[in-house]
Short mmCIF file of C-alpha atoms in Angstrom, two decimals:
data_model
loop_
_atom_site.label_atom_id
_atom_site.label_comp_id
_atom_site.label_asym_id
_atom_site.label_seq_id
_atom_site.Cartn_x
_atom_site.Cartn_y
_atom_site.Cartn_z
CA MET C 37 0.00 0.00 0.00
CA SER C 38 1.31 3.46 -0.93
CA LYS C 39 2.43 5.91 1.70
CA PRO C 40 0.10 8.81 2.56
CA PRO C 41 0.84 12.01 0.64
CA ARG C 42 3.29 14.45 2.13
CA GLN C 43 2.05 17.61 3.79
CA ASN C 44 3.88 20.85 4.46
CA SER C 45 4.66 21.61 8.06
CA GLU C 46 3.16 24.69 9.69
CA THR C 47 6.55 26.38 9.49
CA GLU C 48 6.83 25.61 5.77
CA PHE C 49 3.35 26.96 5.11
CA GLU C 50 4.11 30.15 6.99
CA ALA C 51 7.30 30.62 4.96
CA PHE C 52 5.41 29.97 1.70
CA CYS C 53 2.68 32.46 2.60
CA SER C 54 5.26 35.04 3.65
CA VAL C 55 6.98 34.81 0.26
CA CYS C 56 3.66 35.12 -1.61
CA ASP C 57 2.51 38.05 0.55
CA ARG C 58 5.75 39.82 -0.18
CA LEU C 59 5.36 39.21 -3.89
CA GLY C 60 1.81 40.51 -3.59
CA GLY C 61 3.22 43.87 -2.52
CA PHE C 62 4.62 44.22 -6.04
CA ASP C 63 2.03 42.17 -7.94
CA ARG C 64 -1.45 42.10 -6.36
CA GLN C 65 -2.52 38.86 -8.00
CA THR C 66 0.22 36.81 -6.34
CA THR C 67 -1.58 35.82 -3.15
CA PRO C 68 -0.73 32.51 -1.41
CA GLU C 69 -3.94 30.92 -2.75
CA TRP C 70 -3.39 32.10 -6.32
CA ALA C 71 0.27 31.02 -6.25
CA ASP C 72 -0.67 27.60 -4.89
CA GLY C 73 -3.07 27.09 -7.79
CA TYR C 74 -0.35 28.16 -10.23
CA LEU C 75 2.24 25.79 -8.77
CA THR C 76 -0.30 22.95 -8.72
CA ALA C 77 -0.87 23.31 -12.45
CA MET C 78 2.90 23.24 -12.95
CA ALA C 79 3.01 19.94 -11.05
CA VAL C 80 0.35 18.53 -13.41
CA GLY C 81 2.48 19.14 -16.50
CA ALA C 82 4.54 16.41 -18.11
CA ARG C 83 7.79 18.39 -17.82
CA ALA C 84 9.37 19.49 -14.55
CA VAL C 85 9.80 23.22 -15.27
CA PRO C 86 12.73 24.78 -13.37
CA LEU C 87 11.56 27.06 -10.57
CA GLU C 88 13.37 30.05 -12.09
CA GLN C 89 11.47 29.65 -15.37
CA CYS C 90 8.20 29.19 -13.51
CA LEU C 91 8.76 32.33 -11.40
CA ALA C 92 9.57 34.39 -14.49
CA LYS C 93 6.03 33.70 -15.75
CA MET C 94 4.25 33.54 -12.41
CA ALA C 95 5.59 36.76 -10.89
CA GLY C 96 7.43 38.56 -13.68
CA ASP C 97 9.87 41.18 -12.43
CA ALA C 98 8.05 41.31 -9.08
CA TYR C 99 10.22 38.46 -7.84
CA GLU C 100 13.45 40.27 -8.67
CA ARG C 101 12.21 43.43 -6.98
CA ALA C 102 10.85 41.70 -3.90
CA PHE C 103 13.94 39.57 -3.32
CA ALA C 104 16.90 41.57 -4.55
CA ASP C 105 19.24 40.37 -1.78
CA PRO C 106 20.83 36.99 -2.70
CA GLU C 107 20.43 35.48 0.77
CA ASP C 108 16.86 36.71 0.97
CA ARG C 109 16.15 35.21 -2.44
CA ALA C 110 17.68 31.88 -1.45
CA ARG C 111 15.35 31.67 1.56
CA ALA C 112 12.37 32.54 -0.63
CA GLU C 113 13.26 29.87 -3.19
CA SER C 114 13.70 27.33 -0.40
CA ALA C 115 10.18 28.08 0.84
CA LEU C 116 8.72 27.77 -2.66
CA ARG C 117 10.61 24.56 -3.38
CA ALA C 118 9.25 23.03 -0.17
CA ARG C 119 5.71 23.63 -1.41
CA VAL C 120 6.50 22.44 -4.94
CA ALA C 121 8.03 19.21 -3.59
CA VAL C 122 4.85 18.41 -1.64
CA LEU C 123 2.62 19.13 -4.65
CA HIS C 124 4.72 16.81 -6.81
CA ASP C 125 4.43 14.11 -4.16
CA GLN C 126 0.66 14.53 -3.90
CA LEU C 127 0.41 14.31 -7.69
CA ASP C 128 2.83 11.41 -8.10
CA ALA C 129 1.39 9.76 -11.20
CA GLU C 130 2.55 6.27 -10.29
CA VAL C 131 0.67 6.42 -6.98
CA LEU C 132 -2.39 8.00 -8.61
CA PHE C 133 -2.60 5.19 -11.17
CA GLU C 134 -2.48 2.65 -8.33
CA ALA C 135 -5.36 4.29 -6.43
CA PRO C 136 -7.29 6.67 -8.74
CA ASP C 137 -10.21 6.96 -6.29
CA ARG C 138 -8.03 8.18 -3.45
CA LEU C 139 -7.91 11.93 -2.87
CA ARG C 140 -4.30 13.01 -2.38
CA LEU C 141 -4.23 16.67 -3.39
CA ALA C 142 -4.59 19.13 -0.49
CA PRO C 143 -4.75 22.65 -1.99
CA PHE C 144 -4.23 25.87 -0.10
CA MET C 145 -7.62 27.61 -0.33
CA MET C 146 -9.23 30.39 1.68
CA ALA C 147 -12.60 29.34 3.11
CA TRP C 148 -15.41 31.87 2.60
CA ASN C 149 -18.86 32.00 4.17
CA ASP C 150 -21.59 34.64 4.45
CA GLU C 151 -20.03 36.16 7.58
CA ASP C 152 -16.65 36.47 5.90
CA ARG C 153 -18.18 38.14 2.86
CA ALA C 154 -20.12 40.58 5.06
CA ALA C 155 -16.93 41.41 6.97
CA ALA C 156 -15.06 42.03 3.71
CA VAL C 157 -17.77 44.47 2.61
CA ALA C 158 -17.76 46.17 6.01
CA ASP C 159 -14.00 46.79 6.04
CA GLY C 160 -14.01 48.00 2.44
CA SER C 161 -12.02 45.08 1.04
CA VAL C 162 -14.69 44.49 -1.61
CA ASP C 163 -17.78 46.26 -2.94
CA ALA C 164 -21.14 44.84 -1.92
CA GLU C 165 -22.06 43.95 -5.52
CA ASP C 166 -18.87 41.87 -5.84
CA ALA C 167 -19.12 40.06 -2.51
CA ASP C 168 -20.73 36.95 -4.02
CA GLN C 169 -17.53 36.44 -6.02
CA LEU C 170 -15.68 35.64 -2.79
CA VAL C 171 -16.07 31.87 -2.78
CA THR C 172 -13.81 29.06 -1.65
CA GLY C 173 -11.49 27.95 -4.43
CA ALA C 174 -12.14 30.72 -6.95
CA GLU C 175 -8.78 32.46 -6.51
CA TRP C 176 -6.94 29.12 -6.49
CA VAL C 177 -8.54 28.20 -9.82
CA GLU C 178 -7.52 31.58 -11.25
CA GLY C 179 -3.92 30.75 -10.45
CA PHE C 180 -4.25 27.25 -11.90
CA MET C 181 -5.70 28.56 -15.15
CA ALA C 182 -3.01 31.25 -15.38
CA ALA C 183 -0.35 28.53 -15.36
CA VAL C 184 -2.26 26.56 -17.98
CA ASN C 185 -2.29 29.68 -20.17
CA ASP C 186 1.46 30.15 -19.64
CA PHE C 187 2.61 26.54 -20.05
CA GLY C 188 -0.39 24.63 -21.45
CA SER C 189 1.20 24.44 -24.89
CA GLU C 190 3.61 21.89 -23.40
CA TRP C 191 0.74 19.61 -22.38
CA PRO C 192 -0.40 16.81 -24.72
CA GLN C 193 -3.20 17.80 -27.08
CA ALA C 194 -6.52 15.97 -26.80
CA ASP C 195 -7.11 13.86 -29.90
CA GLY C 196 -10.65 12.96 -30.92
CA GLU C 197 -14.09 13.83 -29.59
CA ASP C 198 -13.92 11.47 -26.62
CA GLU C 199 -10.67 12.90 -25.30
CA LEU C 200 -11.82 16.46 -25.92
CA ALA C 201 -15.04 15.78 -24.00
CA TYR C 202 -13.12 14.10 -21.17
CA THR C 203 -10.60 16.91 -20.67
CA ALA C 204 -13.33 19.54 -21.06
CA ASP C 205 -15.31 17.84 -18.29
CA LEU C 206 -12.28 17.90 -15.99
CA VAL C 207 -11.68 21.58 -16.67
CA GLY C 208 -15.38 22.19 -16.06
CA GLN C 209 -15.06 20.67 -12.57
CA LEU C 210 -12.32 23.19 -11.86
CA ALA C 211 -14.21 26.11 -13.37
CA ALA C 212 -17.19 25.35 -11.14
CA LEU C 213 -15.23 26.72 -8.18
CA ARG C 214 -15.48 30.17 -9.78
CA LEU C 215 -19.29 30.18 -9.74
CA PRO C 216 -20.75 32.63 -7.20
CA GLU C 217 -22.83 31.29 -4.33
CA GLY C 218 -26.55 31.34 -5.11
CA SER C 219 -26.02 32.04 -8.81
CA ASP C 220 -28.12 30.47 -11.56
CA GLU C 221 -24.92 29.13 -13.11
CA LEU C 222 -24.02 27.29 -9.92
CA ARG C 223 -27.51 25.83 -9.51
CA LYS C 224 -27.46 24.63 -13.12
CA HIS C 225 -24.06 23.01 -12.64
CA LEU C 226 -25.12 21.25 -9.46
CA VAL C 227 -28.25 19.83 -11.09
CA GLU C 228 -26.37 18.68 -14.20
CA VAL C 229 -23.54 17.02 -12.31
CA TYR C 230 -25.06 15.87 -9.04
CA GLY C 231 -28.79 15.71 -9.75
CA GLU C 232 -31.56 17.42 -7.85
CA GLU C 233 -29.92 16.83 -4.47
CA GLY C 234 -27.17 19.30 -5.35
CA ALA C 235 -23.90 19.58 -3.45
CA ASP C 236 -22.14 21.93 -1.07
CA ARG C 237 -18.95 23.89 -1.70
CA GLU C 238 -16.84 21.27 0.09
CA ARG C 239 -17.91 18.65 -2.44
CA LEU C 240 -17.13 21.01 -5.29
CA VAL C 241 -13.61 21.43 -3.90
CA ASP C 242 -13.16 17.65 -3.62
CA GLU C 243 -14.39 17.12 -7.18
CA ALA C 244 -12.01 19.82 -8.42
CA CYS C 245 -9.10 18.09 -6.64
CA PHE C 246 -10.05 14.77 -8.22
CA ALA C 247 -10.19 16.54 -11.58
CA VAL C 248 -6.63 17.80 -11.07
CA GLN C 249 -5.49 14.28 -10.23
CA ASP C 250 -7.24 12.91 -13.32
CA LEU C 251 -5.63 15.61 -15.45
CA ARG C 252 -2.24 14.63 -14.08
CA MET C 253 -2.82 10.98 -15.03
CA TRP C 254 -4.11 11.98 -18.47
CA VAL C 255 -1.08 14.20 -19.13
CA VAL C 256 1.36 11.48 -18.11
CA ASP C 257 -0.53 8.83 -20.09
CA HIS C 258 -0.52 10.97 -23.25
CA ALA C 259 2.94 12.51 -22.98
CA PRO C 260 5.33 11.62 -25.81
CA LYS C 261 7.24 8.47 -24.97
CA PRO C 262 11.04 8.65 -25.33
CA GLN C 263 12.40 6.54 -28.14
CA THR C 264 14.13 3.36 -27.05
CA ARG C 265 17.67 3.15 -28.38
CA ARG C 266 18.64 -0.35 -29.45
CA VAL C 267 22.09 -1.36 -28.28
CA GLU C 268 23.64 -4.32 -30.09
CA LYS C 269 25.36 -6.94 -27.96
CA THR C 270 29.14 -6.61 -28.12
CA PRO C 271 30.68 -9.67 -29.81
CA GLY C 272 33.06 -11.88 -27.88
CA ARG C 273 36.79 -11.38 -28.50
CA ASN C 274 37.03 -14.57 -30.57
CA ASP C 275 33.73 -14.13 -32.40
CA PRO C 276 33.70 -13.10 -36.08
CA CYS C 277 33.67 -9.33 -36.44
CA PRO C 278 30.15 -8.15 -37.40
CA CYS C 279 31.62 -5.94 -40.13
CA GLY C 280 32.00 -9.02 -42.33
CA SER C 281 35.78 -8.85 -42.71
CA GLY C 282 36.18 -12.53 -41.77
CA LYS C 283 38.59 -11.62 -38.98
CA LYS C 284 38.04 -12.23 -35.28
CA TYR C 285 36.53 -9.29 -33.46
CA LYS C 286 39.66 -8.84 -31.30
CA LYS C 287 41.79 -8.37 -34.41
CA CYS C 288 39.36 -6.11 -36.25
CA HIS C 289 36.95 -3.53 -34.81
CA GLY C 290 37.53 -4.83 -31.29
CA ALA C 291 41.25 -4.14 -31.42
CA GLY C 292 40.92 -0.74 -29.80
CA ALA C 293 38.40 -1.84 -27.16
#
């Protein structure tokens, strides 16, 4: 039986959030939740993108400005790598294929309820007409989709109607986290996917996590396979040389071996 997925320690999470909050001072979109969604999408991809290349897209020049000091930057990269390592472990394709019905992904998402939304309106963080947009998972999905836009061209391309429908359904499970509470779009989605009984936000989050895991398996399963190089067996010293000279291998092409 496979080991349980790794989890970041409280200290590691605090360091990760501190880095993202600091980046957010230069680039408002880079919140811990948004960044976690972005890094999760990077872990889904078939290629392990170097952190430096990922940061160049994820944060632009905000990273260079926020962490200009080399030692400071090294600590920041250590905190980010700790989170990336856990995400790669949670999305280990080999383990996912062994137990596809087991939920391993544990995203970093802010939980929102009516009281939280009312408090955000009261302190001026958001306008009243936009409060319904504050839902659990929405910002995380925005980060995930941003990474797909930046690096999705490296993912395998769906081939045929069945694969297109399958991947579209998985993306739809993710997109559902963006739907505002009480909206007609959310009610329609719940009826179509779960029937009349509907589902709560917690189930939507779980389904989105399963969709990410399924995407990871699909990407790995459809990634280009490396070509196998055939290596001919080396002849014995006294065997005829394969070049056809009639000489023994040791006195022909094997002389310099």
